[in-house]
Coordinates of C-alpha atoms (C1' of nucleotides) in Angstrom, one line a residue:
Chain A
M278 CA -8.7 -27.1 -11.0
T279 CA -8.5 -26.4 -7.3
E280 CA -7.7 -22.8 -7.1
T281 CA -6.2 -23.5 -3.8
K282 CA -3.0 -24.7 -5.3
M283 CA -2.8 -21.7 -7.6
S284 CA -3.5 -19.2 -4.8
R285 CA -0.5 -20.4 -3.0
N286 CA 2.1 -19.7 -5.7
L287 CA 0.5 -16.5 -6.8
P288 CA 2.8 -13.5 -7.1
K289 CA 2.1 -11.1 -4.3
A290 CA 1.7 -8.2 -6.7
T291 CA -1.1 -10.2 -8.5
A292 CA -2.8 -11.2 -5.2
K293 CA -3.1 -7.5 -4.2
R294 CA -4.8 -6.7 -7.5
L295 CA -7.5 -9.3 -7.1
P296 CA -9.9 -7.1 -5.1
Q297 CA -9.6 -4.5 -7.9
Y298 CA -10.5 -7.0 -10.5
Y299 CA -13.4 -8.3 -8.5
R300 CA -14.8 -4.8 -7.9
L301 CA -14.4 -3.8 -11.5
F302 CA -16.2 -6.8 -12.9
K303 CA -18.9 -6.4 -10.3
N304 CA -19.4 -2.8 -11.3
L305 CA -19.5 -3.7 -15.0
V306 CA -22.1 -6.3 -14.4
D307 CA -24.1 -3.8 -12.4
E308 CA -23.9 -1.4 -15.3
K309 CA -25.2 -4.2 -17.6
V310 CA -21.9 -4.4 -19.5
T311 CA -21.6 -8.0 -20.6
R312 CA -18.2 -8.1 -22.2
T313 CA -14.9 -6.2 -22.0
N314 CA -11.2 -6.5 -22.9
S315 CA -7.8 -5.9 -21.4
T316 CA -7.4 -2.5 -22.9
I317 CA -10.6 -1.2 -21.4
I318 CA -9.8 -2.8 -18.0
S319 CA -6.4 -1.2 -18.2
E320 CA -7.9 2.3 -18.6
K321 CA -10.4 1.7 -15.7
I322 CA -7.9 0.5 -13.1
G323 CA -4.6 2.0 -14.3
V324 CA -2.7 -1.2 -14.7
D325 CA -1.0 -2.2 -18.0
A326 CA -3.1 -4.4 -20.3
A327 CA -0.3 -7.0 -20.6
T328 CA -0.1 -7.2 -16.8
I329 CA -3.8 -7.8 -16.6
R330 CA -3.7 -10.6 -19.2
R331 CA -0.7 -12.1 -17.5
D332 CA -2.5 -12.0 -14.1
F333 CA -5.6 -13.7 -15.5
S334 CA -3.6 -16.3 -17.3
L335 CA -2.3 -17.5 -14.0
F336 CA -5.8 -18.9 -13.4
G337 CA -6.1 -20.6 -16.7
E338 CA -7.9 -19.3 -19.8
L339 CA -10.4 -16.9 -18.6
G340 CA -11.1 -15.1 -21.8
R341 CA -11.6 -15.8 -25.5
R342 CA -9.1 -14.7 -28.2
G343 CA -10.5 -12.1 -30.5
Y344 CA -13.4 -11.5 -28.2
G345 CA -12.3 -10.5 -24.6
Y346 CA -13.8 -11.4 -21.3
E347 CA -17.4 -12.0 -20.1
T348 CA -18.0 -9.7 -17.2
Q349 CA -20.4 -12.0 -15.4
A350 CA -18.2 -15.1 -15.6
L351 CA -15.2 -13.1 -14.4
R352 CA -17.1 -11.4 -11.6
D353 CA -18.2 -14.8 -10.3
F354 CA -14.7 -16.2 -10.7
F355 CA -13.1 -13.5 -8.6
A356 CA -15.9 -13.5 -6.1
D357 CA -15.2 -17.2 -5.6
L358 CA -11.5 -16.7 -5.4
L359 CA -11.9 -14.0 -2.8
G360 CA -14.5 -16.0 -0.9
Q361 CA -17.1 -13.3 -1.3
D362 CA -19.8 -15.9 -1.1
Q363 CA -18.9 -16.8 2.5
E364 CA -20.0 -14.7 5.4
T365 CA -17.0 -13.3 7.3
H366 CA -17.5 -12.1 10.8
I367 CA -15.0 -9.6 12.2
A368 CA -14.2 -8.3 15.6
L369 CA -13.1 -4.7 16.2
V370 CA -10.9 -3.6 19.1
G371 CA -10.8 0.0 20.1
V372 CA -14.0 2.0 19.9
G373 CA -12.7 5.5 19.6
N374 CA -13.4 7.9 16.8
L375 CA -11.9 5.8 14.1
G376 CA -13.3 2.5 15.6
R377 CA -16.8 3.9 15.5
A378 CA -16.4 5.1 11.9
L379 CA -15.2 1.6 11.0
I380 CA -18.1 -0.1 12.7
N381 CA -20.4 2.0 10.6
Y382 CA -18.3 1.6 7.4
S383 CA -20.0 -0.6 5.0
F384 CA -17.3 -2.9 3.6
Q385 CA -19.4 -2.6 0.6
D386 CA -20.1 -4.5 -2.6
R387 CA -22.1 -7.6 -2.0
N388 CA -19.3 -8.9 0.2
K389 CA -20.4 -10.5 3.3
M390 CA -17.7 -9.1 5.4
R391 CA -18.9 -7.3 8.5
I392 CA -18.0 -6.3 12.0
T393 CA -20.2 -8.3 14.4
Q394 CA -18.7 -7.4 17.7
A395 CA -16.5 -4.7 19.2
Y396 CA -14.3 -4.3 22.3
D397 CA -12.8 -1.6 24.4
V398 CA -11.6 -1.1 28.0
A399 CA -14.0 -0.6 30.9
G400 CA -13.2 3.1 30.9
N401 CA -15.0 3.6 27.6
P402 CA -18.6 4.5 28.4
L403 CA -19.8 2.7 25.3
V404 CA -18.8 -0.7 26.8
G405 CA -21.9 -2.6 27.6
T406 CA -24.0 -0.8 25.0
K407 CA -24.9 -1.6 21.4
T408 CA -24.5 0.5 18.3
D409 CA -27.6 1.6 16.4
D410 CA -27.1 -1.4 14.2
G411 CA -27.1 -3.8 17.2
I412 CA -23.3 -4.5 17.3
P413 CA -22.5 -5.2 20.9
I414 CA -19.5 -3.4 22.5
F415 CA -17.9 -5.7 25.0
N416 CA -15.4 -5.3 27.7
I417 CA -12.0 -6.4 26.4
S418 CA -11.8 -8.8 29.3
D419 CA -14.4 -10.9 27.6
L420 CA -12.6 -11.1 24.3
E421 CA -10.7 -14.3 24.7
K422 CA -13.7 -16.3 26.0
N423 CA -16.0 -14.9 23.3
I424 CA -13.7 -15.4 20.3
K425 CA -12.0 -18.7 21.2
N426 CA -14.1 -21.5 19.6
S427 CA -16.1 -18.9 17.7
D428 CA -16.1 -18.5 13.9
I429 CA -14.3 -15.2 14.2
K430 CA -10.8 -15.4 12.8
T431 CA -10.3 -11.8 11.7
A432 CA -10.0 -8.6 13.8
I433 CA -9.5 -4.9 13.3
V434 CA -7.2 -3.1 15.7
S435 CA -8.0 0.6 16.1
V436 CA -6.5 1.2 19.6
R437 CA -3.7 3.7 20.5
K438 CA -0.3 2.6 19.4
E439 CA 0.9 2.1 23.0
D440 CA -1.7 -0.7 23.4
A441 CA -1.6 -2.3 20.0
Q442 CA 1.0 -5.0 20.6
Q443 CA -0.8 -6.1 23.8
V444 CA -4.1 -6.3 21.9
A445 CA -2.4 -8.2 19.1
D446 CA -1.1 -10.7 21.6
L447 CA -4.5 -11.2 23.1
L448 CA -6.1 -11.7 19.7
V449 CA -3.5 -14.3 18.7
A450 CA -4.1 -16.1 22.0
S451 CA -7.8 -16.1 21.1
G452 CA -7.2 -17.8 17.8
I453 CA -7.3 -14.8 15.4
K454 CA -5.5 -15.5 12.2
G455 CA -5.7 -12.1 10.5
I456 CA -5.4 -8.5 11.8
L457 CA -6.2 -5.3 10.0
N458 CA -4.1 -2.9 12.0
F459 CA -4.6 0.9 12.1
A460 CA -2.2 1.6 14.9
P461 CA 1.1 3.1 13.6
V462 CA 3.4 0.4 14.9
R463 CA 4.7 -2.8 13.7
L464 CA 2.9 -5.8 15.3
Y465 CA 4.9 -8.9 16.1
V466 CA 2.8 -12.1 15.6
P467 CA 3.4 -15.7 14.8
E468 CA 4.0 -16.5 11.2
D469 CA 0.6 -18.1 10.7
V470 CA -1.1 -14.9 11.5
F471 CA -1.4 -12.2 8.8
V472 CA -1.2 -8.5 9.5
Q473 CA -2.3 -5.9 7.0
S474 CA -1.5 -2.4 8.3
I475 CA -3.1 0.9 7.3
D476 CA -1.1 3.8 8.4
L477 CA -2.9 7.1 7.8
T478 CA -0.1 9.3 8.8
K479 CA 2.3 7.5 6.7
E480 CA 0.1 7.8 3.6
L481 CA -0.4 11.5 4.1
Q482 CA 3.4 12.0 4.6
T483 CA 4.1 10.0 1.4
L484 CA 1.6 12.1 -0.5
L485 CA 3.1 15.4 0.8
F486 CA 6.6 14.1 0.0
F487 CA 5.7 13.4 -3.6
M488 CA 4.0 16.8 -3.9
G489 CA 7.0 18.5 -2.5
A490 CA 9.4 16.6 -4.7
A491 CA 7.4 17.6 -7.8
S492 CA 7.0 21.3 -6.9
D493 CA 10.8 21.6 -6.1
K494 CA 11.6 21.2 -9.8
Chain B
M170 CA 23.4 19.4 -1.1
T171 CA 20.0 20.4 -2.3
E172 CA 17.9 17.5 -1.4
T173 CA 15.6 18.7 -4.1
K174 CA 17.6 17.2 -6.8
M175 CA 17.9 13.9 -5.0
S176 CA 14.3 13.6 -4.1
R177 CA 13.4 13.6 -7.8
N178 CA 15.4 10.6 -8.8
L179 CA 14.6 8.6 -5.6
P180 CA 13.3 5.1 -6.2
K181 CA 9.6 5.0 -5.4
A182 CA 10.1 2.1 -3.1
T183 CA 12.6 4.2 -1.1
A184 CA 10.4 7.2 -1.0
K185 CA 7.5 5.2 0.5
R186 CA 9.8 4.1 3.3
L187 CA 10.8 7.6 4.3
P188 CA 7.9 8.1 6.7
Q189 CA 8.9 4.9 8.5
Y190 CA 12.4 6.0 8.9
Y191 CA 11.4 9.3 10.2
R192 CA 9.0 7.8 12.7
L193 CA 11.5 5.3 13.9
F194 CA 14.3 7.9 14.6
K195 CA 11.8 10.1 16.2
N196 CA 10.7 7.3 18.5
L197 CA 14.3 6.4 19.3
V198 CA 15.2 10.0 20.2
D199 CA 12.1 10.1 22.4
E200 CA 13.3 6.9 24.1
K201 CA 16.7 8.6 24.7
V202 CA 18.4 6.1 22.4
T203 CA 21.3 8.1 20.9
R204 CA 22.8 5.6 18.4
T205 CA 21.6 2.6 16.4
N206 CA 22.6 0.6 13.4
S207 CA 21.1 -1.0 10.4
T208 CA 20.6 -4.4 12.0
I209 CA 18.5 -2.9 14.8
I210 CA 16.5 -0.7 12.4
S211 CA 15.9 -3.8 10.3
E212 CA 14.3 -5.6 13.2
K213 CA 12.2 -2.7 14.2
I214 CA 10.7 -2.0 10.8
G215 CA 10.9 -5.3 9.1
V216 CA 13.1 -4.2 6.2
D217 CA 16.4 -5.9 5.3
A218 CA 19.5 -4.2 6.7
A219 CA 21.1 -3.9 3.3
T220 CA 18.0 -2.2 1.9
I221 CA 18.2 0.3 4.7
R222 CA 21.9 1.1 4.2
R223 CA 21.3 1.4 0.5
D224 CA 18.3 3.7 1.0
F225 CA 20.3 5.9 3.3
S226 CA 23.3 6.0 1.0
L227 CA 21.2 7.7 -1.6
F228 CA 21.3 10.8 0.5
G229 CA 25.1 10.7 1.1
E230 CA 27.0 9.4 4.1
L231 CA 24.5 9.5 6.9
G232 CA 26.3 7.1 9.2
R233 CA 29.8 6.2 10.4
R234 CA 31.5 3.0 9.6
G235 CA 32.1 0.8 12.6
Y236 CA 29.7 2.9 14.6
G237 CA 26.2 3.2 13.1
Y238 CA 23.8 6.1 13.0
E239 CA 23.1 9.0 15.4
T240 CA 19.4 9.0 16.1
Q241 CA 19.0 12.7 16.5
A242 CA 20.9 13.6 13.4
L243 CA 18.9 11.1 11.4
R244 CA 15.6 12.2 12.8
D245 CA 16.3 15.8 11.9
F246 CA 17.5 14.8 8.5
F247 CA 14.3 12.9 7.7
A248 CA 12.1 15.5 9.3
D249 CA 13.6 18.1 6.9
L250 CA 13.3 15.7 3.9
L251 CA 9.6 15.2 4.7
G252 CA 9.0 18.9 5.4
Q253 CA 7.9 18.1 9.0
D254 CA 9.0 21.6 10.0
Q255 CA 6.4 23.3 7.8
E256 CA 2.8 23.7 8.8
T257 CA 0.6 21.9 6.3
H258 CA -3.1 22.8 6.3
I259 CA -5.5 20.3 4.8
A260 CA -9.1 20.5 3.7
L261 CA -11.5 17.6 4.1
V262 CA -14.5 16.9 1.9
G263 CA -17.2 14.6 3.1
V264 CA -18.2 14.8 6.8
G265 CA -19.8 11.4 7.3
N266 CA -18.7 8.8 9.8
L267 CA -15.2 8.4 8.3
G268 CA -14.8 12.1 7.7
R269 CA -15.6 13.0 11.3
A270 CA -13.1 10.4 12.5
L271 CA -10.4 11.8 10.3
I272 CA -11.1 15.4 11.5
N273 CA -10.4 14.1 15.0
Y274 CA -7.5 11.9 14.0
S275 CA -4.3 13.3 15.2
F276 CA -1.9 12.9 12.3
Q277 CA 0.5 12.5 15.1
D278 CA 4.2 12.8 15.8
R279 CA 5.4 16.3 15.9
N280 CA 4.2 16.7 12.4
K281 CA 2.4 19.9 11.7
M282 CA -0.1 18.4 9.3
R283 CA -3.6 19.1 10.2
I284 CA -7.1 19.5 8.8
T285 CA -8.2 23.1 9.1
Q286 CA -11.5 23.1 7.3
A287 CA -14.1 20.7 6.1
Y288 CA -16.9 20.6 3.5
D289 CA -20.1 18.8 2.8
V290 CA -23.3 19.4 0.9
A291 CA -26.1 21.5 2.3
G292 CA -28.1 18.5 3.3
N293 CA -25.6 17.6 6.0
P294 CA -26.8 19.2 9.3
L295 CA -23.2 19.8 10.4
V296 CA -22.7 22.3 7.6
G297 CA -22.4 25.8 9.1
T298 CA -21.2 24.5 12.5
K299 CA -17.7 23.9 13.9
T300 CA -16.2 20.8 15.5
D301 CA -15.3 20.9 19.2
D302 CA -11.8 21.8 18.1
G303 CA -13.1 24.7 16.1
I304 CA -12.7 23.3 12.6
P305 CA -15.4 25.0 10.5
I306 CA -17.6 22.8 8.3
F307 CA -18.5 24.8 5.2
N308 CA -20.9 24.3 2.4
I309 CA -19.1 22.7 -0.5
S310 CA -20.3 25.6 -2.7
D311 CA -17.8 27.8 -0.8
L312 CA -14.9 25.4 -1.5
E313 CA -13.5 27.0 -4.6
K314 CA -13.6 30.5 -3.4
N315 CA -12.1 29.5 0.0
I316 CA -9.3 27.4 -1.3
K317 CA -8.2 29.3 -4.4
N318 CA -5.4 31.6 -3.4
S319 CA -5.2 30.1 0.0
D320 CA -2.2 28.1 1.3
I321 CA -4.2 24.9 1.1
K322 CA -2.9 22.5 -1.5
T323 CA -3.9 19.2 0.0
A324 CA -7.3 17.6 0.5
I325 CA -8.8 14.5 1.9
V326 CA -11.8 13.0 0.1
S327 CA -14.1 10.9 2.2
V328 CA -17.3 11.2 0.2
R329 CA -19.4 8.4 -1.4
K330 CA -17.8 6.8 -4.4
E331 CA -20.5 8.2 -6.7
D332 CA -19.5 11.8 -5.8
A333 CA -15.7 11.3 -5.6
Q334 CA -14.7 12.2 -9.2
Q335 CA -16.9 15.3 -9.2
V336 CA -15.3 16.4 -5.9
A337 CA -11.8 15.7 -7.3
D338 CA -12.6 17.9 -10.3
L339 CA -13.7 20.7 -8.0
L340 CA -10.5 20.3 -5.9
V341 CA -8.3 20.4 -9.0
A342 CA -10.1 23.5 -10.2
S343 CA -9.5 25.1 -6.9
G344 CA -5.7 24.6 -7.1
I345 CA -5.3 21.4 -4.9
K346 CA -2.2 19.5 -5.8
G347 CA -2.5 16.4 -3.6
I348 CA -5.5 14.2 -2.7
L349 CA -5.7 11.5 -0.1
N350 CA -8.7 9.5 -1.4
F351 CA -10.8 7.2 0.7
A352 CA -13.5 6.6 -1.9
P353 CA -13.1 3.2 -3.6
V354 CA -12.8 4.5 -7.1
R355 CA -9.9 5.6 -9.3
L356 CA -9.7 9.4 -9.6
Y357 CA -8.7 10.9 -12.9
V358 CA -6.7 14.1 -12.3
P359 CA -4.1 16.1 -14.3
E360 CA -0.6 14.7 -14.0
D361 CA 0.7 17.5 -11.7
V362 CA -1.8 16.4 -9.1
F363 CA -1.0 13.5 -6.8
V364 CA -3.5 11.0 -5.6
Q365 CA -2.9 8.6 -2.7
S366 CA -5.7 6.2 -2.2
I367 CA -6.6 4.3 0.9
D368 CA -9.2 1.6 0.1
L369 CA -10.4 -0.1 3.3
T370 CA -12.5 -2.8 1.6
K371 CA -9.6 -3.7 -0.6
E372 CA -7.2 -4.0 2.3
L373 CA -9.6 -6.2 4.1
Q374 CA -10.2 -8.4 1.1
T375 CA -6.5 -8.8 0.6
L376 CA -6.0 -9.8 4.2
L377 CA -8.8 -12.4 3.9
F378 CA -7.4 -13.7 0.7
F379 CA -4.0 -14.3 2.2
M380 CA -5.5 -15.9 5.2
G381 CA -7.6 -18.2 3.0
A382 CA -4.7 -19.1 0.8
A383 CA -2.7 -20.1 3.9
S384 CA -5.4 -22.2 5.5
D385 CA -6.2 -24.0 2.3
K386 CA -2.8 -25.7 2.4
Chain C
dT152 C1' -12.1 -15.1 -44.3
dA153 C1' -10.4 -10.7 -42.0
dG154 C1' -10.1 -8.5 -37.7
dA155 C1' -9.6 -8.6 -33.0
dT156 C1' -7.7 -9.9 -28.8
dT157 C1' -6.1 -13.4 -26.0
dG158 C1' -2.3 -16.2 -23.8
dT159 C1' 2.5 -16.6 -23.4
dT160 C1' 7.4 -15.9 -24.2
dA161 C1' 11.2 -13.0 -24.1
dA162 C1' 13.1 -8.5 -22.9
dT163 C1' 13.3 -4.9 -19.7
dC164 C1' 13.0 -2.6 -15.6
dG165 C1' 13.2 -1.9 -10.7
dA166 C1' 13.9 -3.5 -6.1
dT167 C1' 16.1 -6.5 -2.9
dT168 C1' 19.8 -8.9 -1.0
dA169 C1' 24.6 -10.8 -0.5
dA170 C1' 29.1 -9.9 0.0
dC171 C1' 33.0 -7.3 1.2
dA172 C1' 36.4 -3.6 0.9
dA173 C1' 36.7 0.7 3.1
dT174 C1' 37.2 2.8 7.3
dC175 C1' 35.6 4.5 11.8
Chain D
dT202 C1' 45.3 -2.5 16.7
dA203 C1' 41.1 -5.5 16.5
dG204 C1' 36.3 -5.3 16.0
dA205 C1' 32.3 -3.4 14.1
dT206 C1' 29.5 -1.5 10.7
dT207 C1' 29.0 1.3 7.0
dG208 C1' 28.7 2.4 1.9
dT209 C1' 28.7 0.3 -2.5
dT210 C1' 29.2 -3.1 -6.1
dA211 C1' 27.6 -7.2 -8.1
dA212 C1' 24.1 -10.9 -8.0
dT213 C1' 19.5 -12.2 -7.6
dC214 C1' 14.9 -11.9 -7.5
dG215 C1' 10.3 -10.4 -8.9
dA216 C1' 7.3 -7.5 -11.4
dT217 C1' 6.2 -5.1 -15.6
dT218 C1' 5.9 -4.5 -20.4
dA219 C1' 6.6 -5.5 -25.4
dA220 C1' 5.8 -8.4 -29.0
dC221 C1' 3.6 -11.8 -31.5
dA222 C1' 1.9 -16.4 -32.6
dA223 C1' -2.3 -18.7 -31.6
dT224 C1' -7.0 -18.6 -32.3
dC225 C1' -11.7 -17.1 -31.6

DNA sequence: TAGATTGTTAATCGATTAACAATC
DNA sequence: TAGATTGTTAATCGATTAACAATC
């Protein structure tokens, strides 16, 4: 079974839950729990048990009837599916407050995803230095030459919204295929490039809206 | 029309788009664009034009047939809906790298949402000091007394995942009704408390999964 | 075997999109 | 009036959930 074929037809809603499944099984293994079942998983991650079983069934028969799921087998399965075995190097553009926090953020678990280089404009005094962990902060004028023909295919954008599209264009020109975008704007990229946006203001507004809607009752 | 009643029955998918609509109209007004239509909006935010018209129609007749929408009227409408006129004070718990970045993050636009106080455990040397902007950083032991009977009903949690549930419990006990959670764990709270989670690792893993699924073709 | 829990089908629900009459 | 674009209904799509036979 090449999971490749399956990944492609996977419902988007299921794909977005994969990291949660992975993390859950990883935690359970760490806690020495060897088996579990869909009811317990449901309680832990807040997804209906039937949805969980249906998701899993898209990958074949991952469990045993009358028994449940082996945590270790499932952890390894999802780790493989998410490529957690492979080292993934990531570039970060925009070393402001948020960018610095992200450089230091441990994208946790045993995942081998980490920021290995950062960029900003010459005006930023940090350009030319390294972080305490040894991550170099380059001038953005070096980005294309550094990243083209490197193994870096993923970038994090934490620049001001006014500069985000221009940075995205530069990243695309440099061969980047995935962007985690923190700027509150829509980025236009070719269709073979993926953008995942995290919009802090939007999340906060949504929260406040739900709170307001509830208290208005 | 009391928008109160409408907000309650609003589809969740629509509610989550409201901040985008607000921001778009705000930007258009700032750019001196006075009118627009659903096709243009669709291009700008990447949502189907029919979906946009349907969303808007839930609030009554916001546009004019054959003409489109007045940007200023719509901006004001969504500002009101999202409570952008009211000052919203927010507490932050967990003054690490991410917490400091969030304290300095301008939750932008003209929105009056801002962090006005922060908390951490005594071990954090920043406790007892103020940020450059004058935001006090208190000992978490003062949280309940400070927040109870204050106007603060919203909190941001940026502590380690091991401490997140305990912090959530404390916040709930102090009268907080909305939590923006950055810790990668599910928080259990009473049903009148809203939790909006931002899980950076999960977003990055999802991005990488989609990239992988595409390149495996 | 009896009990438990999966995997899967069918039913339901909710969200998106197409289509077009209403009307500015 | 002719042209444009909304507001809304009906059709479609996708995701969730209920139910239960299969089977460990």
